[in-house]
mmCIF file with all atom_site columns, C-alpha atoms in Angstrom:
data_model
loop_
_atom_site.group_PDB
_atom_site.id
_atom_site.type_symbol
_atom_site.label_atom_id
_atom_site.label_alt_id
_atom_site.label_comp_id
_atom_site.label_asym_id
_atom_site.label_entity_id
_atom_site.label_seq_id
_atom_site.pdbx_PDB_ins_code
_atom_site.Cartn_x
_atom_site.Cartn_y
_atom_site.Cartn_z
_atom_site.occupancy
_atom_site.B_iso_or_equiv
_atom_site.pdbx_formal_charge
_atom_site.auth_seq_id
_atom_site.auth_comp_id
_atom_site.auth_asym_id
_atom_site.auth_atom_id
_atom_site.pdbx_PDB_model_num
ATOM 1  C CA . UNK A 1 1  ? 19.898 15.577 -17.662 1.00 59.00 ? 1337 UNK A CA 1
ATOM 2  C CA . UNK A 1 2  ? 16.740 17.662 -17.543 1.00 70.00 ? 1338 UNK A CA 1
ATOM 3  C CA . UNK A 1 3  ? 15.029 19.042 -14.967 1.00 88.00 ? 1339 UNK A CA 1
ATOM 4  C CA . UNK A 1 4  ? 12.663 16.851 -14.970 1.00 85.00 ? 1340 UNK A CA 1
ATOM 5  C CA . UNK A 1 5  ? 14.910 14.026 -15.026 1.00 83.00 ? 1341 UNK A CA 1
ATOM 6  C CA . UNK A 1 6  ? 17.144 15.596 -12.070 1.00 86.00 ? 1342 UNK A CA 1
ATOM 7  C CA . UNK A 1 7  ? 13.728 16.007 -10.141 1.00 88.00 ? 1343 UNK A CA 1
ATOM 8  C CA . UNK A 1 8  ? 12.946 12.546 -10.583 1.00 85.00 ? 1344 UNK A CA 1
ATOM 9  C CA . UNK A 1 9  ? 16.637 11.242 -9.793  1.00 84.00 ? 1345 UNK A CA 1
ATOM 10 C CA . UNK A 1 10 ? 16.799 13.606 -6.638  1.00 86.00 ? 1346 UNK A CA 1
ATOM 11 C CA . UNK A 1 11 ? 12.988 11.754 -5.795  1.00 87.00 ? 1347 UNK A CA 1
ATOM 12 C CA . UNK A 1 12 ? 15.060 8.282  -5.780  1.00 87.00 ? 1348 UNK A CA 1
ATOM 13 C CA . UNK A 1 13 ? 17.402 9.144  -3.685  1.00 92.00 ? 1349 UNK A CA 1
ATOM 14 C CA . UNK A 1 14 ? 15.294 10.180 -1.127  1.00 92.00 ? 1350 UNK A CA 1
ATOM 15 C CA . UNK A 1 15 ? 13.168 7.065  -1.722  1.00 91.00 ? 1351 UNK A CA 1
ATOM 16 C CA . UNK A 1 16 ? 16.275 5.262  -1.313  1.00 93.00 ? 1352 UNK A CA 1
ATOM 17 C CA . UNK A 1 17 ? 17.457 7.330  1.916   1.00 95.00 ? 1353 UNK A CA 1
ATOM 18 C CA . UNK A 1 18 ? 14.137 6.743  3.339   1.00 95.00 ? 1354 UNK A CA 1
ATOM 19 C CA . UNK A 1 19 ? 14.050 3.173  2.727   1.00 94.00 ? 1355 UNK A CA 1
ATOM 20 C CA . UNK A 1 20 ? 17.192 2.322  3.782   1.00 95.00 ? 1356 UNK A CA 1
ATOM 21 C CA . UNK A 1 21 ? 16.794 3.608  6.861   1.00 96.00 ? 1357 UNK A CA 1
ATOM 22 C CA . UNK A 1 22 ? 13.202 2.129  7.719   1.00 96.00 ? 1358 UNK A CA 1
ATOM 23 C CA . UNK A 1 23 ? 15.239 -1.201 6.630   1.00 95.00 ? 1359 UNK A CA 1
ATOM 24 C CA . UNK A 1 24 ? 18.132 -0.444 8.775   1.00 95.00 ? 1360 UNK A CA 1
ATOM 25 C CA . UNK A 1 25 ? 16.652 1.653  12.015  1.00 97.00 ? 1361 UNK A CA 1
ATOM 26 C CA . UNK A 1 26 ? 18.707 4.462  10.991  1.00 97.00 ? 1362 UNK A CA 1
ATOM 27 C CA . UNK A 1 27 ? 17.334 8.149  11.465  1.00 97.00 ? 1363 UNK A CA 1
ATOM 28 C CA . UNK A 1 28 ? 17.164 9.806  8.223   1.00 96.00 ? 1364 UNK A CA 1
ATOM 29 C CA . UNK A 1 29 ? 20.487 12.236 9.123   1.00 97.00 ? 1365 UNK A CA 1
ATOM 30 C CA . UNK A 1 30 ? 22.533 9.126  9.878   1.00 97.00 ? 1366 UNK A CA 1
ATOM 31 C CA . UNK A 1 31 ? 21.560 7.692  6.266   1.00 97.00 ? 1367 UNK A CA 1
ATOM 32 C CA . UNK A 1 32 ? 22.261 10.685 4.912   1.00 96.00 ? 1368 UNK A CA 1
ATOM 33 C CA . UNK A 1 33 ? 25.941 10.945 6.216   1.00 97.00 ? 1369 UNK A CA 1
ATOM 34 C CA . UNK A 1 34 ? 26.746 7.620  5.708   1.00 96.00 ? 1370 UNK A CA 1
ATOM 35 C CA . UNK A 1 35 ? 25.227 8.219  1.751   1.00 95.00 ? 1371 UNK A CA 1
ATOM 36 C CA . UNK A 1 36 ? 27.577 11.235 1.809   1.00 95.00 ? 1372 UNK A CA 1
ATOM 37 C CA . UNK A 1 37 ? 30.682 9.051  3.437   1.00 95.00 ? 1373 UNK A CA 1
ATOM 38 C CA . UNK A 1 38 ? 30.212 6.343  0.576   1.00 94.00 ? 1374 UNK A CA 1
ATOM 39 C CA . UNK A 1 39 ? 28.655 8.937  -2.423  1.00 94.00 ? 1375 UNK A CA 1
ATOM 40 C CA . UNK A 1 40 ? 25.558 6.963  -2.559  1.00 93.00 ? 1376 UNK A CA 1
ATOM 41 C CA . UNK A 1 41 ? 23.565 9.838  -3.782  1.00 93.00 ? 1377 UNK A CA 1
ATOM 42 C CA . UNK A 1 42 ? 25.757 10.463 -6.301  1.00 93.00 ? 1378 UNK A CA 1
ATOM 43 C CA . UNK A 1 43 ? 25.841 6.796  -7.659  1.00 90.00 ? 1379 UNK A CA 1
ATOM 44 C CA . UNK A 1 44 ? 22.105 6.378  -7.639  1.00 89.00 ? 1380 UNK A CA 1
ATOM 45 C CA . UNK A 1 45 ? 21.733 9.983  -9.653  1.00 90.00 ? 1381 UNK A CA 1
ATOM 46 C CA . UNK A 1 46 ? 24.216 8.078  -12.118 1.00 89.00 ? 1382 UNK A CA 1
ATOM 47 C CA . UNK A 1 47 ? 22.041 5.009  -12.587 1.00 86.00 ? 1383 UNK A CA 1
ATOM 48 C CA . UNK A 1 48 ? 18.922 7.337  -13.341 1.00 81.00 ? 1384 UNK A CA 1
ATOM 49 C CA . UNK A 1 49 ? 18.566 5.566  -16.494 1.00 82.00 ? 1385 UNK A CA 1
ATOM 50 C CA . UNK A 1 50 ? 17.950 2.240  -14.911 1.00 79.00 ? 1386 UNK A CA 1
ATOM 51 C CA . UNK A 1 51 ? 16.229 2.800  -11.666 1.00 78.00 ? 1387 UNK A CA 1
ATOM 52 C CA . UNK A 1 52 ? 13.830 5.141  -12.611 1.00 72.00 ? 1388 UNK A CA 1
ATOM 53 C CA . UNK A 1 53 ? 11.967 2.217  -14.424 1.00 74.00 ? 1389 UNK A CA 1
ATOM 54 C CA . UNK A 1 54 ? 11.884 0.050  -11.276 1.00 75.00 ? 1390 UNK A CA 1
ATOM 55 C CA . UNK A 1 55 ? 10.107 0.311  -8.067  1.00 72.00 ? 1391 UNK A CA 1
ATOM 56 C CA . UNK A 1 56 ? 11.400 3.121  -5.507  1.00 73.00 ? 1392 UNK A CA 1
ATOM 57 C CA . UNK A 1 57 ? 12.650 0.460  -3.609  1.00 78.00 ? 1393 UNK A CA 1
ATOM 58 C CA . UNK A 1 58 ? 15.371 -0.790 -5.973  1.00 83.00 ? 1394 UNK A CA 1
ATOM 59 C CA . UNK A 1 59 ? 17.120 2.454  -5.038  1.00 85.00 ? 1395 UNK A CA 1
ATOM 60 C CA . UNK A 1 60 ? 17.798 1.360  -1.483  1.00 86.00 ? 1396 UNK A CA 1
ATOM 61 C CA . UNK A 1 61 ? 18.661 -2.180 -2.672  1.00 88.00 ? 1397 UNK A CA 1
ATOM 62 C CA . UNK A 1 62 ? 21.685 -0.647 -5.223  1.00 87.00 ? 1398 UNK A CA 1
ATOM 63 C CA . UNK A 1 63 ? 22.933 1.489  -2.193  1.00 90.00 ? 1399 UNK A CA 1
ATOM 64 C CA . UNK A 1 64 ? 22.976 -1.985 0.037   1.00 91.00 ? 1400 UNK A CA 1
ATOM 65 C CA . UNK A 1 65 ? 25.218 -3.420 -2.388  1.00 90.00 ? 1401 UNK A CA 1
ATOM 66 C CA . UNK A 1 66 ? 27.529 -0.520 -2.821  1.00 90.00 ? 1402 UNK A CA 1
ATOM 67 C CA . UNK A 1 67 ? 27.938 -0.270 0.936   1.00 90.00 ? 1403 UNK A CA 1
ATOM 68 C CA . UNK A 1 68 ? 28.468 -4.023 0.869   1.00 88.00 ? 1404 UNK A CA 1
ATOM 69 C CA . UNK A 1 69 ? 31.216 -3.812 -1.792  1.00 85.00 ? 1405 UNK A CA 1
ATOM 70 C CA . UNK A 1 70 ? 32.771 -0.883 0.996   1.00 69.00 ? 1406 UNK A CA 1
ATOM 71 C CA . UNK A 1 71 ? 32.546 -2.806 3.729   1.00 56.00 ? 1407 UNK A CA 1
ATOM 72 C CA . UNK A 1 72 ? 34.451 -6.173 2.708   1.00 50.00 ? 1408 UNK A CA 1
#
């Protein structure tokens, strides 16, 4: 990945750290360790390829249903 590409994978998973927690009521730190718990970050920097094509939000959506998938 270039570093344009890892800049623009880094910017989703902040989108997606952000949003989940606006969805959720979750301080940004508490997103962020649960991300970390589950390796959300890493996941969404995997599916660069896909996501970076759809709308910031998707990001938080993909991390809902890996944390889903965790839970049951």
């Amino acid at each position: 990945m270039c570093s344009q590409e890892e800049r623009d994978a880094n910017l989703i998973v902040v989108a997606a750290v952000e949003e989940y927690g606006l969805r959720h009521h979750m301080p940004v730190k508490e997103v962020i360790s649960l991300f970390e718990r589950h390796h959300i970050a890493d996941l969404l920097r995997s599916q660069y390829e896909v996501l970076h094509m759809m709308d910031l939000g998707e990001g938080a959506d993909f991390a809902e249903s890996v944390l889903q998938g965790a839970v049951s």
